[in-house]
Backbone as a ProteinNet text record, in pm:
[ID]
protein_1_A
[PRIMARY]
MARRPREPMNADAPGADGALVVVTVETTEALMAILEEVLPVQGLFPACWIDDEKDHGHVQFFADTLDEAGQIQAQVESVLAEFAGETPWTLRMGDCPREDWAESWKAYFKAERVSEHVVIMPSWDPVEGEAGDCLIRIDPGMSFGTGQHGTTRACIQLLDGLTDTHADASLLDVGCGSGILSIAGVMLGYTRVTAIDLDPLCVSISSENACINGVNEKIECYEGDLADLHVEPYAVVVANVLAPVLI
[TERTIARY]
-517.2	-559.2	-634.8	-754.5	-819	-810.5	-766.4	-743.9	-744.6	-751.8	-719.2	-593.9	-506.7	-362.6	-359.8	-232	-193.3	-184.6	-249.1	-230	-90.5	-11.6	98.1	72.5	168.7	160.1	236.7	173.6	212	220.8	285.8	283.5	158.7	78.1	-37.7	-155.1	-154.1	-269.3	-292.5	-266.1	-282.1	-174.9	-236.4	-140.7	-125.9	-216.3	-185.3	-262.9	-207.9	-250.6	-244.4	-154.7	-142.2	-244.1	-322	-402.5	-349.4	-420.4	-371.4	-369.3	-276.7	-284.4	-330	-451.6	-529.5	-498.9	-467.8	-448.2	-569.7	-632	-763.1	-767.9	-786.6	-810.5	-960.5	-1025	-1157.3	-1170.1	-1228.1	-1204.3	-1342.8	-1343.4	-1459.5	-1446.8	-1534.3	-1528.7	-1439.9	-1439	-1362.8	-1199.1	-1157.3	-1010.2	-993.1	-1086.9	-1091.8	-1046	-1110	-1089.4	-952.5	-895	-775.6	-660.1	-683.6	-588.4	-597.3	-717.9	-721.6	-633.6	-621.8	-542.7	-380.2	-366.1	-220	-141.7	-192.6	-143.9	-83	-136.7	-67.2	50.4	68.7	212.4	318.1	272.8	361.1	415.2	312.4	333.8	230.7	145.3	22.7	-97.7	-164.4	-300.9	-405.7	-471	-576.8	-707.9	-780.2	-936.4	-1004.2	-1088.5	-1159.3	-1309.9	-1374.6	-1525.3	-1613	-1712.2	-1809.9	-1899	-1893.4	-1993.4	-2118.8	-2215.6	-2328.6	-2413	-2400.1	-2462.3	-2374	-2261.2	-2178.2	-2145.7	-2169.6	-2138.8	-1991.3	-1897.8	-1744.3	-1686.6	-1556.1	-1491.7	-1402.9	-1367.5	-1259.1	-1162.3	-1041.5	-911.1	-834.4	-826.8	-766.4	-642	-535.7	-429.7	-439.2	-402.4	-403.9	-262.7	-176.9	-38.2	-33.7	92.4	117.4	171.8	248.3	338.4	306	335.5	313.6	430.2	562.7	641.8	603.6	549.8	501.5	376.2	303.1	179.4	239	342	399.3	461.8	517.7	576.8	460.7	355.6	236.2	189.7	150	106.9	204.2	316.1	393.1	398.1	396.5	368.3	240.9	140.6	7.9	-6.5	68.1	42.2	134.1	239.4	294.7	218	150	71.8	-46.1	-95.2	-208.7	-185.2	-42.8	12.9	36.3	51.6	72.1	-62.9	-169.6	-290.6	-433.5	-411.9	-538.5	-559	-483.4	-499.7	-593.4	-699	-793.4	-908.7	-904.2	-992.4	-977.8	-1078.7	-1064	-1022	-938.1	-922.3	-893.9	-909.7	-848	-771.7	-665.2	-589.3	-584.9	-608.1	-605.1	-547.1	-498.2	-458.2	-513	-585.4	-616.3	-610.2	-669.7	-626.3	-763	-751.7	-852	-802.6	-897.2	-858.9	-860.1	-764.3	-723.8	-845.7	-912.1	-1032.1	-1139.6	-1140.1	-1249.9	-1194.4	-1073	-1039.3	-1100.5	-1115.5	-1150.3	-1314.7	-1393.6	-1512.7	-1537.6	-1465.8	-1486.9	-1517.6	-1475.4	-1520.5	-1665.1	-1735.4	-1876	-1943.7	-1918.2	-2022	-2022.7	-1939.9	-1918.8	-1947.4	-1902.1	-1915	-2042.9	-2134.2	-2253.1	-2274.3	-2337.5	-2372.1	-2421.3	-2379.3	-2420.8	-2407.8	-2520.3	-2526.7	-2436.5	-2338	-2244.2	-2280	-2334.3	-2378.2	-2513.9	-2558.3	-2680.9	-2670	-2565.2	-2548.2	-2471.2	-2379.7	-2291.4	-2319.2	-2303.9	-2345.2	-2207.9	-2144.4	-2029.8	-2094.4	-2043.4	-2094.3	-1968.9	-1950.3	-1878.5	-1942.1	-1850.3	-1890.1	-1993.3	-2006	-2099.1	-2222.6	-2249.2	-2368.1	-2397.4	-2438.8	-2443	-2583.3	-2594	-2756.4	-2776.2	-2910	-2925.8	-2920.8	-2941.7	-2951.8	-3068.2	-3083.7	-3187.7	-3127	-3236.5	-3188.3	-3113	-2960.5	-2863	-2795.5	-2762.2	-2668.1	-2548.4	-2452.7	-2305.5	-2289.5	-2283.5	-2262.2	-2110.3	-2013	-1892.6	-1862.1	-1805.3	-1766.7	-1620.7	-1608.7	-1459.8	-1472.6	-1405	-1391.2	-1289.4	-1306.8	-1231.3	-1111.7	-999.3	-885.7	-781.8	-808.3	-697.4	-603.1	-693.2	-617.9	-723	-668.9	-765.8	-830.6	-953.7	-1049.4	-1151.2	-1256.6	-1366.5	-1489.2	-1503.6	-1604.1	-1644.1	-1579.1	-1646.6	-1590.7	-1484.7	-1421.6	-1478	-1508.6	-1577.7	-1515.8	-1399.8	-1326.2	-1326.2	-1345.7	-1358.8	-1511.3	-1614.1	-1741.7	-1752.9	-1695.8	-1711.6	-1639	-1534.3	-1471.3	-1566.4	-1632.9	-1738.4	-1855	-1913.9	-2013.3	-1973.1	-1829.7	-1808	-1800.4	-1738.2	-1745.9	-1891.9	-1976.8	-2122.4	-2202	-2167.7	-2229.9	-2180.8	-2057.6	-1975.1	-2053.8	-2095.2	-2123.2	-2203	-2320.2	-2380.5	-2320.5	-2212.2	-2140.9	-1992.3	-1973.8	-1853.5	-1836.7	-1935.5	-1978.2	-1862.3	-1806.6	-1698.7	-1571.4	-1552.9	-1435.3	-1325	-1191.7	-1080.4	-1061.3	-1014.5	-989	-884.2	-782	-677.4	-695.1	-655.6	-683	-538.4	-508.7	-372.4	-384.1	-293.5	-308.8	-418.9	-418.6	-549	-591.7	-510.9	-528.2	-594.9	-715.2	-776.1	-831.2	-811.5	-892.1	-1023.7	-1070.8	-1209	-1258.5	-1195.6	-1238.3	-1230	-1119.6	-1090.9	-1220.1	-1247.9	-1346	-1503.1	-1517.3	-1628.6	-1645.6	-1514.4	-1514.4	-1566.9	-1494.2	-1534.6	-1671.4	-1740.5	-1874.5	-1980	-1922.2	-2001	-1987.4	-1879.1	-1886	-1761.2	-1663.4	-1540.7	-1456.7	-1373.3	-1270.1	-1134.3	-1054.8	-898.5	-883.7	-923	-909.7	-768.2	-714.4	-557.3	-544.9	-512.4	-476.1	-312.4	-294.1	-130.2	-121.2	-16.1	11.4	158.8	207.6	350.9	392.3	270.9	289.5	247.3	335.1	328.2	203	172.1	61.2	-46.7	-76.8	-201	-219.7	-108.6	-136.5	-174.1	-123.3	-162.6	-309.3	-341.9	-469.9	-579.9	-527.8	-620	-629.7	-556.6	-577.5	-641.7	-619.6	-718.6	-856.2	-884.5	-1032.4	-1089.8	-996.4	-1051.9	-1102.4	-1002.3	-1058.7	-1186.5	-1195.2	-1337	-1432.4	-1418.9	-1561.4	-1552.1	-1460.7	-1464.7	-1459.2	-1369.4	-1319	-1173.9	-1119.2	-965.6	-894.6	-978.6	-925.4	-950.5	-1024.1	-1045	-958.7	-884.4	-793.5	-651.3	-577.8	-424.2	-369.6	-309.1	-241.4	-117.2	-38.5	110.5	153.8	269.5	339.1	423	427.2	528	458	554.8	507.8	453.1	350.1	295.5	393.9	491.7	579	676.5	691.4	775.7	714.5	586.4	505.4	473.2	492.5	469.7	315	214.6	70.4	36.2	-62	-134.2	-231.2	-276	-392.4	-513.3	-575.7	-706	-816.8	-935.5	-1035.2	-1081.2	-1075.1	-1114.4	-989.7	-961.5	-854.5	-906.1	-912.3	-938.4	-809.6	-765.7	-647.5	-692.5	-725.2	-782.2	-658.8	-563.7	-428.8	-435.7	-335.4	-317.3	-282.3	-344.1	-348.4	-215.1	-126.3	47.4	78.5	39.2	69.8	7.4	-111.2	-178.1	-151.9	-109.3	-50.4	64.5
-2193	-2133.2	-2223	-2208.3	-2288.4	-2258.8	-2341.1	-2327.7	-2463.9	-2435.2	-2556.4	-2559.1	-2662.7	-2656.4	-2613.1	-2556	-2523.7	-2643.8	-2622.5	-2739.5	-2714.2	-2809.3	-2798	-2756.2	-2671.8	-2637.7	-2728.5	-2723.4	-2806	-2756.7	-2790.7	-2730.3	-2770.6	-2879.6	-2909.1	-2856.7	-2775.6	-2690.9	-2562.1	-2479.5	-2328.6	-2291.9	-2191	-2112.3	-2202	-2319.9	-2377.7	-2292.5	-2323.3	-2276.1	-2112.5	-2055.9	-1908.2	-1839.2	-1925.7	-1863.2	-1779.3	-1694.9	-1618.6	-1722	-1714.9	-1788.5	-1692	-1749.4	-1690.9	-1737.3	-1650.5	-1680.5	-1642.7	-1717.3	-1680.5	-1708.3	-1604.4	-1610.6	-1602.1	-1706.4	-1690.9	-1694.3	-1584.6	-1564.7	-1477.1	-1423.8	-1347.6	-1201.3	-1126.4	-1000.9	-914.2	-928.3	-854.9	-871.8	-1011.3	-1017.8	-979.4	-980.2	-927.7	-783.4	-713.9	-569.5	-535.8	-615.8	-599.1	-617	-750.1	-761.6	-657.2	-624.9	-504.2	-377.8	-370.8	-249.4	-264.5	-385.6	-431	-479	-555.8	-601	-510.1	-366.9	-275.8	-213.6	-252	-195.1	-305.6	-422.7	-525.8	-517.1	-424.4	-419.1	-482.5	-565.8	-637.2	-581.7	-553.4	-487.9	-583.2	-642.7	-738.5	-687.7	-772.2	-763.7	-798.7	-719.1	-781.4	-762.5	-846.1	-841.5	-933.7	-914	-996.4	-1082.6	-1213.1	-1320.9	-1319.4	-1240.7	-1240.3	-1383.7	-1464	-1601.6	-1679.4	-1677.3	-1766.3	-1707.8	-1559	-1478.8	-1479	-1467.5	-1446.5	-1375.7	-1313.3	-1222.1	-1310	-1255.5	-1292	-1193.3	-1241.9	-1168.5	-1226.4	-1177.6	-1245.6	-1151.4	-1228.4	-1170.3	-1264.6	-1173.8	-1234.7	-1220.8	-1344.5	-1335	-1389	-1368.1	-1415	-1566.1	-1585	-1725.8	-1775.5	-1916.5	-1996.1	-1942.6	-1911.4	-1843.3	-1720.9	-1643	-1494.1	-1539.2	-1634.1	-1673.1	-1719.4	-1824.8	-1869.1	-1783.6	-1659.9	-1545.7	-1473	-1455.1	-1378.1	-1450.1	-1618	-1696.4	-1691.1	-1694.1	-1687.3	-1566.8	-1438.7	-1307.6	-1320.3	-1354.5	-1359.6	-1448.5	-1574.9	-1645	-1585.1	-1525.1	-1455.9	-1354.5	-1257	-1146.8	-1231.5	-1338	-1402.1	-1454.5	-1535.3	-1574.1	-1453.8	-1337.7	-1223.4	-1162	-1158.2	-1093	-1174.3	-1304.4	-1392.1	-1415.5	-1455.1	-1500.4	-1627.5	-1654.9	-1766.1	-1759.2	-1647.4	-1623.4	-1741.5	-1807.7	-1916.3	-1865.3	-1900	-1871.3	-1997.1	-1987.5	-2087.7	-2016.1	-2077.7	-2051.8	-2139.2	-2096.3	-2180	-2118.9	-2191.8	-2147.4	-2207.1	-2122.1	-2185	-2102.5	-2117.7	-2012.5	-1974.2	-1866.3	-1771.9	-1737.8	-1775	-1753.2	-1586.7	-1545.1	-1392.3	-1324	-1393.3	-1305.8	-1321	-1391.6	-1374.9	-1279.8	-1229.1	-1164.9	-1019.5	-972.1	-827.8	-830.8	-939.6	-943.6	-1000.4	-1061.9	-1111.4	-1012.5	-879.3	-779.8	-754.6	-764.8	-713	-788.7	-917.9	-981	-951	-862.4	-835.2	-661	-597.8	-445.7	-381	-338.6	-284.7	-142.8	-44.4	71.2	87.6	161.4	134.5	282.1	323	455.2	420.6	506.4	473.4	580.5	704.9	802.3	866.3	961.5	1017.9	1094.5	1144.9	1217.1	1160.8	1042	979.7	862.2	820.8	705.8	646.7	560.3	501.4	394.9	425.7	333.8	293.6	168.4	131.9	160.6	155.7	217.8	128.7	-4.3	-101.2	-97.4	-31.5	-16	137	205.7	350	359.1	470	495.8	636.6	670.3	822.2	892.8	854.4	892.4	979	1050	1149	1272.6	1378	1505.3	1531.7	1594	1628.1	1520.5	1405.2	1309	1343	1298.2	1319.6	1160.4	1159	1020.9	1015.1	910.3	924.9	762.9	789.6	656.9	626.8	514.4	448.5	303.6	258.5	113.6	24.8	-68.9	-133.5	-203.9	-234.7	-296.9	-201	-71.8	12.1	57.8	56.6	98.9	72.7	51.9	12.6	162.7	149.1	276.2	281.5	186.3	174.3	216.6	225.8	265	127.6	16.6	-98.6	-127.4	-69.6	-68.7	7.9	-52.1	22.8	161.6	176.4	307.8	406.3	359	446.7	519.1	420.1	442.4	569.3	533.5	601.9	738.5	750.9	875.8	958.9	895.7	963.5	1011.9	936.2	968.4	1092	1105.9	1209.5	1320.5	1318.5	1436.9	1491.2	1392.2	1429.6	1502.8	1434.6	1492.6	1635.6	1653.4	1796.8	1914.3	1875.2	1969.5	2105.7	2075.1	2171.3	2265.3	2237.2	2303	2361.6	2291.6	2325.5	2353.7	2444.1	2457.8	2524.7	2492.9	2565.7	2543.8	2456.2	2444.8	2374.3	2392.6	2315.4	2171	2095.5	1952.3	1887.8	1817.3	1756.4	1606.8	1537.6	1364.1	1319.4	1274.2	1240.4	1066.5	1013.5	887.5	855.4	928.9	943	812.4	714.2	584.7	605.5	579.2	586.3	736.6	818.9	948.6	973.7	866	873.3	970.3	991.6	1080.1	1237	1262.9	1393.2	1425.9	1338.8	1341.8	1348.7	1279.5	1301.1	1428.1	1489.5	1622.2	1736.5	1715.8	1825	1840.2	1714.9	1702.3	1752.9	1715.3	1763.1	1918	1989.1	2122.4	2189.8	2108.3	2145.6	2214.2	2306	2376.8	2358.1	2405.1	2374.5	2264.9	2146.5	2021.7	1968.7	1894.5	1847.4	1705.8	1621.8	1493.7	1453.2	1374.7	1336.9	1185.5	1113.2	1002.3	955.2	881.6	818.2	755.7	682.1	587.7	674.2	698.2	775.5	709	570.9	501.9	565.9	569.6	629.5	766.1	859.7	990	1004.6	906.5	887.9	859.7	769.6	697.1	810.1	875.9	981.7	1068.5	1132.9	1232.8	1170.6	1060.9	984.9	982.9	943	937.3	1062.5	1153.1	1291.1	1337.3	1299.8	1347.4	1271.1	1155.8	1061.8	1147.5	1181.9	1241.5	1397.1	1453.8	1587.2	1684.3	1655.4	1744.7	1757	1730.1	1737.3	1870.9	1974.6	2098.8	2157.7	2084.3	2119.6	2047.7	1955.6	1879.2	1896.1	1927.5	1925.6	1799.5	1727.5	1588.1	1593.8	1547.8	1547.1	1411.1	1387.2	1257.4	1301.5	1227.7	1251.5	1240.6	1255.9	1237.7	1367.8	1369.1	1499.1	1557.9	1514.3	1569.9	1661.8	1620.5	1674.2	1782.7	1796.8	1877.7	2015.7	2122.7	2244.5	2295	2237.7	2273.5	2367.4	2439.6	2537.2	2472.5	2535.4	2451.5	2419.2	2309.9	2306.2	2285.2	2304.9	2282.1	2145.8	2043	1918	1831.8	1713.6	1641.6	1502.4	1430	1281.8	1195.3	1102.4	1021	876.7	827	670.1	587.1	576.5	499.4	405.5	320.3	236.3	301.6	240.5	314.8	343.3	260.9	310.5	440.9	461.1	605.5	709.9	673.8	786.6	819.5	713.6	753.3	823.3
2292.8	2148.6	2080.3	2038.3	1951.3	1811	1741.4	1591.8	1527.7	1391.9	1300.3	1254.6	1268.6	1221.7	1085.3	1062.2	921.7	826.5	707.3	622	528.8	516.2	429.7	304.2	244	116.1	3.7	-95	-217	-348.4	-451.2	-561.1	-648	-613.3	-683.9	-647.8	-513.2	-466.3	-509.6	-413.1	-412.9	-526.6	-619.4	-705.1	-854.5	-849.6	-970	-1100.7	-1191.1	-1329.8	-1320.3	-1256.8	-1236.9	-1173	-1068.3	-990	-890.1	-808.7	-705.7	-580.7	-488.1	-371.5	-253.5	-185.5	-100.2	52	122.6	276.2	355.4	402.8	496.5	616.9	705.7	864.1	890.5	945	984.8	1142.6	1200.6	1333.3	1391.9	1504	1562.8	1513.5	1504.2	1442.2	1549.9	1685.2	1757.4	1749.4	1682.4	1673.8	1510.2	1430.2	1297.2	1289.9	1375.6	1393.2	1435.4	1516.9	1580.2	1465.5	1405.2	1295.2	1187	1159.8	1061.3	1092.8	1210.5	1267.7	1284	1317.9	1367.7	1225.7	1137	1039.1	946.3	902.2	833	887.2	1016.7	1091.6	1046.1	1009.9	969.5	816.9	756.4	595.9	532	592.1	531.2	524.5	432.3	399	354.3	454.3	432.9	389.1	299.3	281.4	397.2	470.7	590.5	563.2	623.9	605.6	702.5	735.8	819.1	742.2	786.8	705	796.4	767.3	848.3	888.1	778.2	795.3	890.1	881.5	978.5	1101.4	1097.4	1220.3	1242.7	1158.3	1186	1080.4	1103.3	1033.7	944	808.5	737.3	721.1	712.3	690.7	588.6	455.2	363.2	282.5	233.6	150.6	11.2	-107.4	-229	-266.9	-291.2	-319.6	-480	-509.9	-664.5	-657.3	-556.1	-561.4	-412	-390.2	-273.1	-177.4	-248.1	-149.2	-68.7	-153.9	-97.3	-15.8	-26.6	43.9	194	178.2	288.4	391.5	334.6	408.8	461.1	409.3	470.9	577.6	547.3	658.5	783.4	760.2	880.6	970.8	880.4	957.9	1022	954.6	1028.5	1157.3	1160.9	1249.3	1368.1	1353.1	1465.5	1537	1449.4	1493.2	1606.2	1538.6	1609	1728.4	1736.3	1860	1957.8	1917.8	2012.6	2062.9	1963.8	2008.3	2010.6	1967.5	2005.4	2113.7	2174.3	2314.1	2321.4	2377.3	2370.9	2272.6	2195.8	2076.2	1977.3	1929.7	1833.8	1699.6	1606.2	1481.8	1385.2	1271.1	1179.1	1059	1003.4	890.2	785.1	661.1	561.4	420.2	335.1	196.8	96.3	-4.6	-120.3	-238.7	-360.9	-466.9	-530.3	-610	-655.1	-794.1	-895.1	-1035	-1063.7	-1117.6	-1130.9	-1190.3	-1275	-1336.7	-1241.6	-1112.7	-1025.8	-897.1	-894.9	-767.4	-771.7	-858	-853.9	-829.2	-880.9	-857.8	-721	-651.8	-515.3	-429.7	-422	-349.3	-362.3	-457.8	-494.7	-397.1	-351.9	-274.1	-143.1	-100	45.9	80.9	-35.5	3.2	-84.3	12.1	-44.8	5.1	-49.3	-0.8	138.7	215.5	358	444.7	521.2	596.4	725.7	743	877.6	978.8	912	1041.2	984.8	1063.6	1024.3	886.5	820.2	699.8	603.5	642.7	554.6	495.2	354.4	307	247.4	255.1	168.4	78.3	-42.3	-170.9	-237.2	-295.9	-383.7	-513.3	-612.3	-759.8	-827.5	-770	-825.7	-745.2	-647.7	-555.9	-529.2	-647.7	-614.7	-559.9	-474.6	-421.8	-438.6	-452.7	-452	-329.5	-216	-67.9	-69	41.5	71.4	88	102.6	114	217.2	199	310.6	318.2	252.2	272.5	190.8	243.9	191.3	127.8	-1.5	-48.3	-90	-30.2	-56.4	-121	-249.2	-321.3	-268.7	-222.9	-173.9	-224.3	-309.8	-367.1	-271.2	-225.7	-143.3	-255.8	-148.7	-239.5	-273.1	-264.6	-278.4	-163.2	-29.9	85.8	192.7	320.6	437.7	468.4	489.9	509.7	413.3	422.4	346.2	422.5	560.2	628.7	697.4	674.9	736.8	878.7	930.9	1048.8	1142.3	1280.9	1379.2	1415.9	1406.8	1460.5	1337.7	1204.1	1097.6	1127.7	1144.3	1141.7	1291.2	1379.6	1522.9	1469.8	1391.2	1359.8	1268.6	1174.8	1094.5	1174.5	1258.2	1344.6	1438.1	1456.4	1558.4	1464.2	1364.6	1252.2	1217.5	1197.5	1176.3	1277.8	1432.2	1501.1	1553.3	1541.6	1556	1461	1347.7	1251.3	1302.6	1408	1447.2	1530.5	1611.3	1680.8	1617.8	1526.5	1453.6	1296.2	1267.8	1133.8	1088	950.5	882.6	967.6	1054.5	1151.7	1059	1099.6	1033.9	1098	1008	1013.5	997.3	1076.8	1065.3	1055.5	967.7	947.1	944	1081.1	1095.5	1085.3	969.6	924.8	863	753.4	658.5	596.2	569.3	514.4	374.8	337.3	200.2	181.1	300.1	273.2	326	368.9	380.3	477.2	597.6	692.1	637.9	558.5	509.4	414.5	336.2	223.3	289.5	395.7	478.4	548.9	585.7	662.7	571.7	449.6	344.8	308.2	290.8	257.8	371	487.4	609	637.1	561	563.6	649.4	677.2	737.6	661.7	688.8	583.3	646.3	555.1	564.8	610.7	537.5	564.9	537	618.5	588.8	609.1	536.8	547.1	548.8	633.6	651	665.6	626.6	651.1	616.8	694.1	673.8	552.4	502.6	383.7	254.8	168.7	40.5	-41.8	-29.7	-101.3	-49.8	71.9	129.7	113.2	96.9	52.7	-94.9	-195.9	-334.5	-345	-252.5	-270.8	-207.6	-105.6	-59.6	-152	-225.3	-333.4	-453.8	-461.9	-588.6	-551.9	-418.9	-368.5	-372.8	-319.7	-321.1	-442.5	-548.2	-715.6	-731.4	-727.2	-741.5	-697.8	-572.4	-512.3	-516.8	-597.9	-641.1	-536.3	-438.1	-326	-315.9	-419.1	-423.5	-406.1	-432.7	-432.4	-268.9	-210.9	-58.2	46.4	-4	93.9	51.9	139.8	138.6	188.1	103.1	157.3	169.9	274.9	307.4	347	303.2	322.9	470.2	565	675.5	813	911.6	1063.4	1101.1	1188.6	1232.1	1315	1385.8	1465.6	1393.9	1245.8	1152.2	1037.2	1066.4	994.9	1066.1	990.2	1058	1030.1	1126.8	1093.4	1205.6	1160.8	1243	1344.1	1451	1518.6	1427	1463.3	1407.6	1522.3	1473.3	1555.8	1598.4	1497.5	1509.8	1461.3	1524.6	1463.2	1492.3	1378.7	1376.1	1344.9	1458.2	1423.1	1440.9	1312.2	1342.5	1319.9	1400.7	1404.3	1522.9	1535.4	1664.2	1776.7	1892.2	2021.2	2086.4	2046.7	2098.5	2022.8	1893.8	1825.7	1900.1	1945.4	1975.5	2135.9	2213.4	2332.2	2333.5
[MASK]
+++++++++++++++++++++++++++++++++++++++++++++++++++++++++++++++++++++++++++++++++++++++++++++++++++++++++++++++++++++++++++++++++++++++++++++++++++++++++++++++++++++++++++++++++++++++++++++++++++++++++++++++++++++++++++++++++++++++++++++++++++++++

C-alpha cells in the first residue's frame, strides 16, 4: 500500500487558536468515489471533490477537537486498509480557521450540467440555463448528494432519459440523501414522488432542499426501511445506495 505515514498529533499544530481540525485524504478519483459511498455507513460524512490541476481526489472531515479528529482519522484508516488495496493515498491533519470553513466550499463547487436537462447549482453560482432546463439548487455541506458523484449523475441521467417514455410516471427514491434525485424527478415531470431514508437527518434535509427548490408539496418524505414501509408499486425506482444493500 503506497501512502505517506500519518504525522503525529500535537497541541501546537492542528486546532490551535480554536480553529477547526481538518483530516484530509488525497487519492485517486476511483478510491475517492468508494470512500464517499462507504464512509457514511460508518457515520462519517466527508466533503469530497476532484482537484483537476493535480488530477486526484480530496476527502475531508472537519472536527472541533484533536481527539475528535483522531477518532475520525482512525476510522478512515481502517476503511482505507479494507478498500484501498494497492491504490496510493496520503492522509494528513491540519487546521482551518472557522471563518474560512464555509467559504472553502465555494472554491470547488460550481454550477454544472449533469444531464441533458438537469443543471445543479450552488447558491453562490446561480445560472439562468437554457429553455427546458431543470435548475436545481443544492448547497454542499448539508448532506451527501450534490450531483458530484458518478452514481448520482448516472441516476439523474437515467431519470432524464426516461422522461420520453415515462411521462407523468410515479417515482420512488430509496436512500434519498439530500433529496436531489426526488427533486430532479419532480422537475423532469414525474408524479407521486416518494423519498425514503433510514437517516432522519437525510429526511429532514431532503424536505428542506425540496422547499428551497419549490417542490416540497410534490414529494412525500419518509424515514424508515423500505421493507417496513407500505408503499404501492412505482413505475420508476432509483436507489443510490451501497451495492450490498441493493443486493
